[in-house]
Short mmCIF file of N, CA and C in Angstrom, two decimals:
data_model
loop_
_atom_site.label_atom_id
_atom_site.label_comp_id
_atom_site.label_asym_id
_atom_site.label_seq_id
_atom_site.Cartn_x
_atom_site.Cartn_y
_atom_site.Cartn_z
N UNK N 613 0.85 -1.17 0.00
CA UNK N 613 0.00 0.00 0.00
C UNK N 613 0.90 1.23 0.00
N UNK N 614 0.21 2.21 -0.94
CA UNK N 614 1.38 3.81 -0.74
C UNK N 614 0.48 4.90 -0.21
N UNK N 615 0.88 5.70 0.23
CA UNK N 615 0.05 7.33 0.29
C UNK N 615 0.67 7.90 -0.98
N UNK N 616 -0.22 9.15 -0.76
CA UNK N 616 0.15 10.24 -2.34
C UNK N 616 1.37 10.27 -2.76
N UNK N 617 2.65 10.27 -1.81
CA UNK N 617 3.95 10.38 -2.42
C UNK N 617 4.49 9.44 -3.02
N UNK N 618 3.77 8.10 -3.15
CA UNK N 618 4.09 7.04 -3.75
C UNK N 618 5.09 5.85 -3.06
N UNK N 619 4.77 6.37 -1.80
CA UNK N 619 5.94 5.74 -0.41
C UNK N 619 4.86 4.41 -0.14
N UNK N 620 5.49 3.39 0.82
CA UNK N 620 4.94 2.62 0.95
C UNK N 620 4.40 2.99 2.43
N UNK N 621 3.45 2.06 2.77
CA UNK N 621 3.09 2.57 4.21
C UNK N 621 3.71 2.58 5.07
N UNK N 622 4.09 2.90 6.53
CA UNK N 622 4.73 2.11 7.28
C UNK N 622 4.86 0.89 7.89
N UNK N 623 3.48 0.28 8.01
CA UNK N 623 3.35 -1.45 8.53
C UNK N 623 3.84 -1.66 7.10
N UNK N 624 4.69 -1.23 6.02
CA UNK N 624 4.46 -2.48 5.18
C UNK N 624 6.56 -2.17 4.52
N UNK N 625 7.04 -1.49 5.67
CA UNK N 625 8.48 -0.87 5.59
C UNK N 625 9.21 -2.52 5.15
N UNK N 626 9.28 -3.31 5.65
CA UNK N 626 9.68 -4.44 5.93
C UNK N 626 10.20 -5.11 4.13
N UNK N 627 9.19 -4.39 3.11
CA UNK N 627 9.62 -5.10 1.53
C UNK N 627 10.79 -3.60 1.51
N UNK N 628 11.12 -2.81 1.65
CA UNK N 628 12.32 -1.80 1.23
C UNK N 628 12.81 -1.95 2.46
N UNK N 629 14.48 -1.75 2.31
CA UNK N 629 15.13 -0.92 3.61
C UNK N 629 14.81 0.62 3.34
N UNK N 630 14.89 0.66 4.86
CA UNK N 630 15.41 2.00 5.30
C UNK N 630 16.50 2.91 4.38
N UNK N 631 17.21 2.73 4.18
CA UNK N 631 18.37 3.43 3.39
C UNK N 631 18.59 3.33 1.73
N UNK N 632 16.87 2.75 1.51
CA UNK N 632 16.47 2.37 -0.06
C UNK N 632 15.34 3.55 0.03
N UNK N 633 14.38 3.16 0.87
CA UNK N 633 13.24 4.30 1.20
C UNK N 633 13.89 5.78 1.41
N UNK N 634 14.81 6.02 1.99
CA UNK N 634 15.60 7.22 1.98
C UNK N 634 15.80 7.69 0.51
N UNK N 635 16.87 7.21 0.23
CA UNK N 635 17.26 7.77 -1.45
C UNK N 635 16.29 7.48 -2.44
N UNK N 636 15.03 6.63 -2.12
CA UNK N 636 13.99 7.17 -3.16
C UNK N 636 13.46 8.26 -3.16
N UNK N 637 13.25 8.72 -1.99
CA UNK N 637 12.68 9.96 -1.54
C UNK N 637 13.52 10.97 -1.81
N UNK N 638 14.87 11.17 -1.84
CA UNK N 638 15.68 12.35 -2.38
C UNK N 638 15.93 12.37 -3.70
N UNK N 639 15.24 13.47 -4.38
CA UNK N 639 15.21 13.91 -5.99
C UNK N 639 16.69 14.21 -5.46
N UNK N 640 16.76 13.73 -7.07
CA UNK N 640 18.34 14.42 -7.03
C UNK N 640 18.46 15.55 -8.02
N UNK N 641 17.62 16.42 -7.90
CA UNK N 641 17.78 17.83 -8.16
C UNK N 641 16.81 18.52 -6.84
N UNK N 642 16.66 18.09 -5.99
CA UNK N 642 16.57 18.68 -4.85
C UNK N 642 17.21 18.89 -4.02
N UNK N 643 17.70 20.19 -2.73
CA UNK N 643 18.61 20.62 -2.34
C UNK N 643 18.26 20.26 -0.38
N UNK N 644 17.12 19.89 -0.43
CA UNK N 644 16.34 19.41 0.70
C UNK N 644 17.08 18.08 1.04
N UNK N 645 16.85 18.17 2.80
CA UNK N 645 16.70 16.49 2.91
C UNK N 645 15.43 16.05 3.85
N UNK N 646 15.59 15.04 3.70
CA UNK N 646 14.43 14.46 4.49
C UNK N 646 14.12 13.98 5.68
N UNK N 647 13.55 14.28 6.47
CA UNK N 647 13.15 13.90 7.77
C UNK N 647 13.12 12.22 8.05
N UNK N 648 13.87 11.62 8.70
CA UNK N 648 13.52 10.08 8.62
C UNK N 648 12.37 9.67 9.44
N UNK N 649 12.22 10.49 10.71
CA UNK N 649 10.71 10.20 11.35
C UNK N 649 9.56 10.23 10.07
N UNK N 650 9.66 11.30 9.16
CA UNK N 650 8.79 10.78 7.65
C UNK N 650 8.34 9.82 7.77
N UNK N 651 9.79 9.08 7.04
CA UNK N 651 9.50 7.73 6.49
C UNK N 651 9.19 6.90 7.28
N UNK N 652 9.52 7.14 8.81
CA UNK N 652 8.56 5.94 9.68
C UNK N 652 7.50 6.21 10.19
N UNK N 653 6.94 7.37 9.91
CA UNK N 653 5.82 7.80 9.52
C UNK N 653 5.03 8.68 10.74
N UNK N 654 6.39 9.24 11.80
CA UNK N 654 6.02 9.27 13.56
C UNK N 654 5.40 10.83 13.29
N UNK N 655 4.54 11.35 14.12
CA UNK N 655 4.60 12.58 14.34
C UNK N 655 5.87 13.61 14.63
N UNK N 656 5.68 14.46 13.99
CA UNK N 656 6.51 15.80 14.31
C UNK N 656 5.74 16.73 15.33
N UNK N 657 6.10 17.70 16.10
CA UNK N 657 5.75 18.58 16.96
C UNK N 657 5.48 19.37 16.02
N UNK N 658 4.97 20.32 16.18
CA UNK N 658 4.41 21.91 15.12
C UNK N 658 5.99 22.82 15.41
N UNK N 659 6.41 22.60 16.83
CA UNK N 659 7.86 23.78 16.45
C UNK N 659 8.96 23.11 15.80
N UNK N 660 8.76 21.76 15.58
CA UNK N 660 10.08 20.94 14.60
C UNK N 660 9.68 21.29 13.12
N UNK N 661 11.11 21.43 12.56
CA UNK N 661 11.15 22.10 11.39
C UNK N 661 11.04 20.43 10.13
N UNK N 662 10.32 20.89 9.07
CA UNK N 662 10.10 19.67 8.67
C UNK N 662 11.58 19.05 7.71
N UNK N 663 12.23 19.81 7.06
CA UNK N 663 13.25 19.54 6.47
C UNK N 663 14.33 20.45 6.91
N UNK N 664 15.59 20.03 6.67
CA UNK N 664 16.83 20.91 6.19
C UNK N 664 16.77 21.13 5.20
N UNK N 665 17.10 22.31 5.23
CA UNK N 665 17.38 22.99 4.09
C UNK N 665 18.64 24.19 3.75
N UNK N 666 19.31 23.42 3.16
CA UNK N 666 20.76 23.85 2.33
C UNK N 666 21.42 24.04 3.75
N UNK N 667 21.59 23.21 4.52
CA UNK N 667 23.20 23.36 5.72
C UNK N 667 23.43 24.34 5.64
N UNK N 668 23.66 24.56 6.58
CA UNK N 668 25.08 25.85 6.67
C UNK N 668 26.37 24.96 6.62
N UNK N 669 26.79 23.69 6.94
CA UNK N 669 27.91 22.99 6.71
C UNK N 669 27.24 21.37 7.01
N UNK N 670 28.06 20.40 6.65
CA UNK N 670 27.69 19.01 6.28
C UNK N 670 28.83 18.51 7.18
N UNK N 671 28.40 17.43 7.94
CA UNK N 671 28.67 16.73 8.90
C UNK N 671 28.90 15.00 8.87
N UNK N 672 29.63 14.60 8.09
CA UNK N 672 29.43 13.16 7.83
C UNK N 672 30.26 12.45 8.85
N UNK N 673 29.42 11.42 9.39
CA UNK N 673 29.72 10.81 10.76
C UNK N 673 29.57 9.24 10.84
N UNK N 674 30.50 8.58 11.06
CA UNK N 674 30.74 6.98 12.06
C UNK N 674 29.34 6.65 12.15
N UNK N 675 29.73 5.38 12.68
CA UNK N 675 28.03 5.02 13.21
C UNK N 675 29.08 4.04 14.75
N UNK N 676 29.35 2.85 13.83
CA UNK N 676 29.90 1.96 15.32
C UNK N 676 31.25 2.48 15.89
N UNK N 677 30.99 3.00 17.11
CA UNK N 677 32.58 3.47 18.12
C UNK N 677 32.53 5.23 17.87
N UNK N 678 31.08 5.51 17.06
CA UNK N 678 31.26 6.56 17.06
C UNK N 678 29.98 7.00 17.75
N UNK N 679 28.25 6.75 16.90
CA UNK N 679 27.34 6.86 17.86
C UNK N 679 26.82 5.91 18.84
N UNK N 680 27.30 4.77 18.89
CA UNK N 680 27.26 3.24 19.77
C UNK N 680 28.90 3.15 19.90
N UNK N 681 28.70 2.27 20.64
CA UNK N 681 29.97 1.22 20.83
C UNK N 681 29.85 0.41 19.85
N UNK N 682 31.47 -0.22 19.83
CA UNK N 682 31.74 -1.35 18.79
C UNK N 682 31.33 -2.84 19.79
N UNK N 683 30.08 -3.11 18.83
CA UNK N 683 29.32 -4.68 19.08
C UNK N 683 29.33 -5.06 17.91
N UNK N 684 29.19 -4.38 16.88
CA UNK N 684 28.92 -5.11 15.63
C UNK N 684 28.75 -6.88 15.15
N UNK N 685 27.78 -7.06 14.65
CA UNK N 685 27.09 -6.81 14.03
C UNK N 685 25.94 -6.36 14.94
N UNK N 686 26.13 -6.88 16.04
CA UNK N 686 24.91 -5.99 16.96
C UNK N 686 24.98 -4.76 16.69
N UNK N 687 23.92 -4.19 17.43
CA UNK N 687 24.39 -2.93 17.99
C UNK N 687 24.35 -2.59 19.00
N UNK N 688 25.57 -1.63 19.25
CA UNK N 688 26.09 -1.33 20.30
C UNK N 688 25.44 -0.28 21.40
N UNK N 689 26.02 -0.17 22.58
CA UNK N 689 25.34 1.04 23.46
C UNK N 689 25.32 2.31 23.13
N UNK N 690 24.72 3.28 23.06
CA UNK N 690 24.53 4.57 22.57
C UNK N 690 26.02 5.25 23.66
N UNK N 691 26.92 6.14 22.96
CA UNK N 691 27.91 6.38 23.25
C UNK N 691 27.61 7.51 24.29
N UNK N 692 27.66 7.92 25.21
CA UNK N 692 27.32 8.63 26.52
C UNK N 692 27.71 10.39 25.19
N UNK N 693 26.55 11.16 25.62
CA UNK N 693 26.40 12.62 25.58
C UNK N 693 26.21 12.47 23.63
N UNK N 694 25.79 10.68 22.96
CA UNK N 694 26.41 11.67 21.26
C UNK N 694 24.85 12.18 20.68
N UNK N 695 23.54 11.45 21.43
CA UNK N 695 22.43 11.91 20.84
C UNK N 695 22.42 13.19 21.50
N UNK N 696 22.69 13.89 22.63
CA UNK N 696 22.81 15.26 23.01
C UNK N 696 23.69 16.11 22.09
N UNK N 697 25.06 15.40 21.69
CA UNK N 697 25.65 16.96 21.03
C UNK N 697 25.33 16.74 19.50
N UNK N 698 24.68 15.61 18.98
CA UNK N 698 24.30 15.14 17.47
C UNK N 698 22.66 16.53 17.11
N UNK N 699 22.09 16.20 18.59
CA UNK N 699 21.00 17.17 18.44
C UNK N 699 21.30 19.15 18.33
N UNK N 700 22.47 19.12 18.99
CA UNK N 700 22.71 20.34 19.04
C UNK N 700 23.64 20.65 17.35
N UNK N 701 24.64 19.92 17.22
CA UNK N 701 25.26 20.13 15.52
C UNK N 701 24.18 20.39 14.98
N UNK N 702 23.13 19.91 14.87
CA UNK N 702 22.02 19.66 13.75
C UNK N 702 21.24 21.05 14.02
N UNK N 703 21.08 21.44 15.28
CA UNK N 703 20.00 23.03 15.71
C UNK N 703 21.48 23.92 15.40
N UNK N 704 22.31 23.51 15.18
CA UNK N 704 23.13 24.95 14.90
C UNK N 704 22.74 24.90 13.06
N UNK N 705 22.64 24.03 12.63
CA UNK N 705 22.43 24.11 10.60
C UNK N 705 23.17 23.12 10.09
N UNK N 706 23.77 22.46 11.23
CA UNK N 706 24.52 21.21 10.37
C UNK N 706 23.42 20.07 9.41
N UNK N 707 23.82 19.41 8.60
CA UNK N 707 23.13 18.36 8.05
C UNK N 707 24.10 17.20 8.25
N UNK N 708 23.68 16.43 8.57
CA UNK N 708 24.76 15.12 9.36
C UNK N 708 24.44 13.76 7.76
N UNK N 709 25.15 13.30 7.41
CA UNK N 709 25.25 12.40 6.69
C UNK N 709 26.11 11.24 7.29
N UNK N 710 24.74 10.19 7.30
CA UNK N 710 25.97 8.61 7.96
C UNK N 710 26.53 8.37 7.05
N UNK N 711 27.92 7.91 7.30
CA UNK N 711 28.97 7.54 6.52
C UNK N 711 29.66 6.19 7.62
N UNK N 712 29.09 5.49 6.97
CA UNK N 712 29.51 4.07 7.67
C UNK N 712 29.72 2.71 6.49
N UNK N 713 30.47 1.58 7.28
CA UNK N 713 30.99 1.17 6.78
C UNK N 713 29.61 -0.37 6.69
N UNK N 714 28.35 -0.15 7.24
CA UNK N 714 27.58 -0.83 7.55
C UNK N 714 26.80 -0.85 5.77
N UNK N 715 25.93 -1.69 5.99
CA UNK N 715 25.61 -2.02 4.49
C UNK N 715 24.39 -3.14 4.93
N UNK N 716 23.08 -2.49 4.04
CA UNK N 716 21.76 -3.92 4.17
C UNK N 716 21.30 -3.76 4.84
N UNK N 717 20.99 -4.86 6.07
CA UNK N 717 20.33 -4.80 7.18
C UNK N 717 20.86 -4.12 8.36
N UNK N 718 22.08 -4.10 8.37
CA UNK N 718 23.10 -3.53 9.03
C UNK N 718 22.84 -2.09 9.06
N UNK N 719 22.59 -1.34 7.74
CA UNK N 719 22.86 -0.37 7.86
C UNK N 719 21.64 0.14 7.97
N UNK N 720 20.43 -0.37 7.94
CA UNK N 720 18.72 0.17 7.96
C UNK N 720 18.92 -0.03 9.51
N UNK N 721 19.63 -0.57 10.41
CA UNK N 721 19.27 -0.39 12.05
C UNK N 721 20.09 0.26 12.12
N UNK N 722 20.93 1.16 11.99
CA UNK N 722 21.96 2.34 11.97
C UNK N 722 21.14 3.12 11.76
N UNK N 723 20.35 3.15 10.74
CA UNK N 723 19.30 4.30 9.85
C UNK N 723 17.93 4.33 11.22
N UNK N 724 17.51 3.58 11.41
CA UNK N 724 16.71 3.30 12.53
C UNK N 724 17.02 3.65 14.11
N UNK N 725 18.46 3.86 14.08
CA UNK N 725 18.99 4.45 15.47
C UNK N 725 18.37 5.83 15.59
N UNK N 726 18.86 6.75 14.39
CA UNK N 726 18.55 7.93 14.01
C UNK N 726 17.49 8.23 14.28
N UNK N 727 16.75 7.38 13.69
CA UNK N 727 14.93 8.02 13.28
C UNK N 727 14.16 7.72 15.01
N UNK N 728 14.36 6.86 15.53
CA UNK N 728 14.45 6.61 17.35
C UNK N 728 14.92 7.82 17.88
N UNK N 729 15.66 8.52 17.87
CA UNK N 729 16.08 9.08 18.45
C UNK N 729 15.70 9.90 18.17
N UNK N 730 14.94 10.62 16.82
CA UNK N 730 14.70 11.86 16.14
C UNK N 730 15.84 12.85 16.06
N UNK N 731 16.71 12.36 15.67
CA UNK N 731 17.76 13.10 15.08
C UNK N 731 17.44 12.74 13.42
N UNK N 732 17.48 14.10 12.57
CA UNK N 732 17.37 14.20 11.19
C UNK N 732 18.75 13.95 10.53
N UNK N 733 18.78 12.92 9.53
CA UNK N 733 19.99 12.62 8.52
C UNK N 733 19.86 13.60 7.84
N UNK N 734 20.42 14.08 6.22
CA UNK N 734 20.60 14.71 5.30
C UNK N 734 21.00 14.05 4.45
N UNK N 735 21.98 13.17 4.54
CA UNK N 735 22.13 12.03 3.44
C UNK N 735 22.66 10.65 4.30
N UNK N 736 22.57 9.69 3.89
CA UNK N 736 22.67 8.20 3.73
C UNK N 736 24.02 8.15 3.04
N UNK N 737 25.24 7.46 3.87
CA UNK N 737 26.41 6.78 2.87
C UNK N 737 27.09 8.38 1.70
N UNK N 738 26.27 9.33 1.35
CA UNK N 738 26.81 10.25 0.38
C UNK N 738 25.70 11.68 1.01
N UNK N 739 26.67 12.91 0.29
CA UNK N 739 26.15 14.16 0.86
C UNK N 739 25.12 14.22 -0.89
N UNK N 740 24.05 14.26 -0.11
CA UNK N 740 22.72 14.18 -1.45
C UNK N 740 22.74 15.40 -2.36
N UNK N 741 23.45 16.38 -2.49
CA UNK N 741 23.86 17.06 -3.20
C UNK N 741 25.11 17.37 -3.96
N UNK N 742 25.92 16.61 -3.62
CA UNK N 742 27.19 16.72 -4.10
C UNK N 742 27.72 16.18 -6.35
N UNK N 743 26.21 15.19 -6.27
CA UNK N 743 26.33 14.81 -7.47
C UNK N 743 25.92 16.03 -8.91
N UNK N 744 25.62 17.30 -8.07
CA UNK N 744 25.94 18.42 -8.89
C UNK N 744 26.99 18.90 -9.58
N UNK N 745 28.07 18.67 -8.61
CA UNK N 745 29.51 19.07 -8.86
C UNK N 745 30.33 17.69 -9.28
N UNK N 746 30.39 16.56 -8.55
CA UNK N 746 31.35 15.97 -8.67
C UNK N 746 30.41 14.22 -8.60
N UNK N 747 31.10 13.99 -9.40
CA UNK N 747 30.86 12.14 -9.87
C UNK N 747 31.64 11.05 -8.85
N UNK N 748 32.45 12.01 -7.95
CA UNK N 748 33.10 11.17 -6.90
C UNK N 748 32.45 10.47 -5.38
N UNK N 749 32.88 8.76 -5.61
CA UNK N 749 32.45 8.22 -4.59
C UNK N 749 32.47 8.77 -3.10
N UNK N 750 33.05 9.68 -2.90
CA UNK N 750 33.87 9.63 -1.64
C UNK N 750 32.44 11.30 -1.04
N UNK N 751 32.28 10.85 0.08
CA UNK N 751 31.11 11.97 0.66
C UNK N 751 31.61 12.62 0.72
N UNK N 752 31.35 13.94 0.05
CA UNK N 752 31.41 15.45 0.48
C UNK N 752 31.06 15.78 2.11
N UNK N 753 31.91 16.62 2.97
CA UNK N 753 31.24 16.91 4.29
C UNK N 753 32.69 17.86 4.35
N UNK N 754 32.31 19.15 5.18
CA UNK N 754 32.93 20.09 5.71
C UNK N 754 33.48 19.41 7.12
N UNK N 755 33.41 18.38 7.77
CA UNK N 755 33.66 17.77 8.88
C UNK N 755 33.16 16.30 8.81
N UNK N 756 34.60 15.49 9.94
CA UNK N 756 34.09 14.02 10.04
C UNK N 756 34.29 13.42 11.20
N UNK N 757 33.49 12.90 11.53
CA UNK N 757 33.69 12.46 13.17
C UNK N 757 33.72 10.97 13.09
N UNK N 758 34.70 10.20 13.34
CA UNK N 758 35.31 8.87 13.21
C UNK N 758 35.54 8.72 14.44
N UNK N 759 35.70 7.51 15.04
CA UNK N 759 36.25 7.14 16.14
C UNK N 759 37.28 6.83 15.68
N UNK N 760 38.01 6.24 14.49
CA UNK N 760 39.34 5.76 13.79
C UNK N 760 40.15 7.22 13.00
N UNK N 761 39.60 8.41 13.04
CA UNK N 761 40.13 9.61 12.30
C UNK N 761 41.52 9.90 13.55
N UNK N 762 42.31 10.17 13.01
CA UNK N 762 43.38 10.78 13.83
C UNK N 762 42.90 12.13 14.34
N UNK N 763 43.33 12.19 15.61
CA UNK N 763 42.69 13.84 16.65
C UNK N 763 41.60 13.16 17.42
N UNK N 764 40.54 12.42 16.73
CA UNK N 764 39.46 12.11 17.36
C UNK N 764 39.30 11.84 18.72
N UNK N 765 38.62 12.81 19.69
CA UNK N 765 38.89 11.94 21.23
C UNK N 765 37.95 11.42 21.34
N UNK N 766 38.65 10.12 21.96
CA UNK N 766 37.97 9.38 22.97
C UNK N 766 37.79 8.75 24.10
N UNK N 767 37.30 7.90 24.31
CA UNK N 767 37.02 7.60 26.15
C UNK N 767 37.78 5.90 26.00
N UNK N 768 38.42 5.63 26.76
CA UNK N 768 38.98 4.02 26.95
C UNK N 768 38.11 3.89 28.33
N UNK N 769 37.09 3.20 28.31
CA UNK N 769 36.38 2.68 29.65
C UNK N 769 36.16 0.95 29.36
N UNK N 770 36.96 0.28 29.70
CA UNK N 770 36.66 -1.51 29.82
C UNK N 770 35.54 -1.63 30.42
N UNK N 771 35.27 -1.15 31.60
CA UNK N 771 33.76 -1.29 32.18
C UNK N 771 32.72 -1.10 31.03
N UNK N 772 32.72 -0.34 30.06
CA UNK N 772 31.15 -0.05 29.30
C UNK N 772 31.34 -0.48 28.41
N UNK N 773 32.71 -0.45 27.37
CA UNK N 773 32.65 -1.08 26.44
C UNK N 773 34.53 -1.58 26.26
N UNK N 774 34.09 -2.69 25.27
CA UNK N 774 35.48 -3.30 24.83
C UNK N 774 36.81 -2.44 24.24
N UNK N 775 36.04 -1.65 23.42
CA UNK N 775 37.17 -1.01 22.42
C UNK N 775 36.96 0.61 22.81
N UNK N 776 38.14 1.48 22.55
CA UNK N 776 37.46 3.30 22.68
C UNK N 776 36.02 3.73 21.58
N UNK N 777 35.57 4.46 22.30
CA UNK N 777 34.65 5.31 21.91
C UNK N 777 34.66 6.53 21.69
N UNK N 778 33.82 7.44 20.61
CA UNK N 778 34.43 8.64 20.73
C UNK N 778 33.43 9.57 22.23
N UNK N 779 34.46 10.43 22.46
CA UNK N 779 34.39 11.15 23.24
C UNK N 779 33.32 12.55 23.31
N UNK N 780 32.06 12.85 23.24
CA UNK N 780 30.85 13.68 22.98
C UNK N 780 31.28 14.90 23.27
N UNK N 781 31.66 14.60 25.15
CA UNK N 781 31.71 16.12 25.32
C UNK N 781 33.01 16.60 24.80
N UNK N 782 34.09 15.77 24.52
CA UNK N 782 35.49 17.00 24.23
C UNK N 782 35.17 16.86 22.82
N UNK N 783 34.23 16.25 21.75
CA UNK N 783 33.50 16.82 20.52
C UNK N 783 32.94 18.17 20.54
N UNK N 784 32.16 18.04 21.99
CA UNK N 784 31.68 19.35 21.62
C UNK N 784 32.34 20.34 22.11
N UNK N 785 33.47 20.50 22.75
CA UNK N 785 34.37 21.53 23.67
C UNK N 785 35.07 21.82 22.35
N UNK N 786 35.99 20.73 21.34
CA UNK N 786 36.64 21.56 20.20
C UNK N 786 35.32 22.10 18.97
N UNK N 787 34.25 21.64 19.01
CA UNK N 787 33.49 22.23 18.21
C UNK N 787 33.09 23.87 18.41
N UNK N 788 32.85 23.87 20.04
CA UNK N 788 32.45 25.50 20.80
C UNK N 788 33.88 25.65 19.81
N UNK N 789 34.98 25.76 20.78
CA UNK N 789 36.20 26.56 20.39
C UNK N 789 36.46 26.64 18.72
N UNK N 790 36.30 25.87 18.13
CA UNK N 790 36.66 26.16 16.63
C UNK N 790 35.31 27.05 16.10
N UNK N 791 34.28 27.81 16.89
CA UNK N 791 33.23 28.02 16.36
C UNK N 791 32.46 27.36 15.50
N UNK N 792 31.67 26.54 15.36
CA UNK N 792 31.23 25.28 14.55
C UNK N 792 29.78 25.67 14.85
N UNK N 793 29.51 26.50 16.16
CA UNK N 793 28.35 26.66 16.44
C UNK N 793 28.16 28.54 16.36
N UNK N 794 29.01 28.89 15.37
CA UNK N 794 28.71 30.15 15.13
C UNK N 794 27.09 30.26 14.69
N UNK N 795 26.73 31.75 14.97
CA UNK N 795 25.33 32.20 14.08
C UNK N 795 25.75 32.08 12.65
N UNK N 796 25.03 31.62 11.73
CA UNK N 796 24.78 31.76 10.16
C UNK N 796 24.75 33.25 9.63
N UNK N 797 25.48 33.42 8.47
CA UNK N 797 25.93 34.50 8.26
C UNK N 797 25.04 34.87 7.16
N UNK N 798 24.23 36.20 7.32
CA UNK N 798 22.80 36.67 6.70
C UNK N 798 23.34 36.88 5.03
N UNK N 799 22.65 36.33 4.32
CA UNK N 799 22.84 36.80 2.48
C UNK N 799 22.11 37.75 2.71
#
């Protein structure tokens, strides 16, 4: 079954992934992205904004050791403070694009972390606008938050998890200081 946009329902998510239902939904001459609560079809509040629109900068980010711990293929524990400073990147104008190494089913419960949490993607695996300019595999993003990127901090705790994790709040202490959360600059 579809509604008007030609989407499938939500009881009936289960014949598409998540991260198939995504990039059908992004024209690719559109500069928008899409809300993933959308596609699972949850209510929005009236003061939540329904799309991003055109970033002020692009944010492509880890998924395991970066917003969970490394369990893989499970998934892992939600990494202490990252749905708090993931929500705040995103209210400053960021558009966050997962960039993970997950794929399939794997990567529709990655996609499903997100939409739980109501944190808004912008792109899936690639920055959904970039195929304007450039034919290259590799995601466009003004910033990348890896738990494996060199600089990246993180936390070594054996008690919570096996391997490091990245570190939220000194994410967001060099983000304050590098201004990342400046005001948007008026055209």
């Amino acid at each position: 079954m579809s509604n008007q946009d030609g989407l499938q329902a939500p009881g009936s998510l289960k014949k598409m992934s998540f991260a198939s239902l995504f990039r059908e939904r992004v024209d690719k001459t559109q500069m928008d992205a899409v809300r993933l609560s959308d596609l699972l079809g949850k209510q929005q509040s009236q003061s939540e904004p329904k799309k991003i629109i055109s970033p002020k900068y692009v944010v492509a980010l880890d998924f395991d050791g970066t917003c969970v711990t490394h369990e893989f293929p499970k998934m892992g524990k939600d990494c202490p403070h990252a749905v708090e400073v993931l929500k705040k990147i995103v209210a400053h104008g960021a558009g966050l694009v997962l960039f993970t190494m997950r794929s399939g089913d794997y990567l529709d419960d990655a996609v499903r972390w997100f939409a739980e949490r109501e944190i808004p993607l912008y792109g899936i695996q690639m920055n959904p606008t970039q195929h304007i300019w450039t034919d290259s595999n590799k995601c466009y993003a003004h910033l990348y938050i890896d738990d494996a990127a060199l600089g990246c901090p993180l936390i070594y705790d054996s008690q919570f998890a096996k391997r490091p994790f990245v570190d939220w709040v000194a994410v967001d202490r060099l983000l304050m200081k590098h201004d990342w959360y400046m005001e948007p600059i008026e055209k």
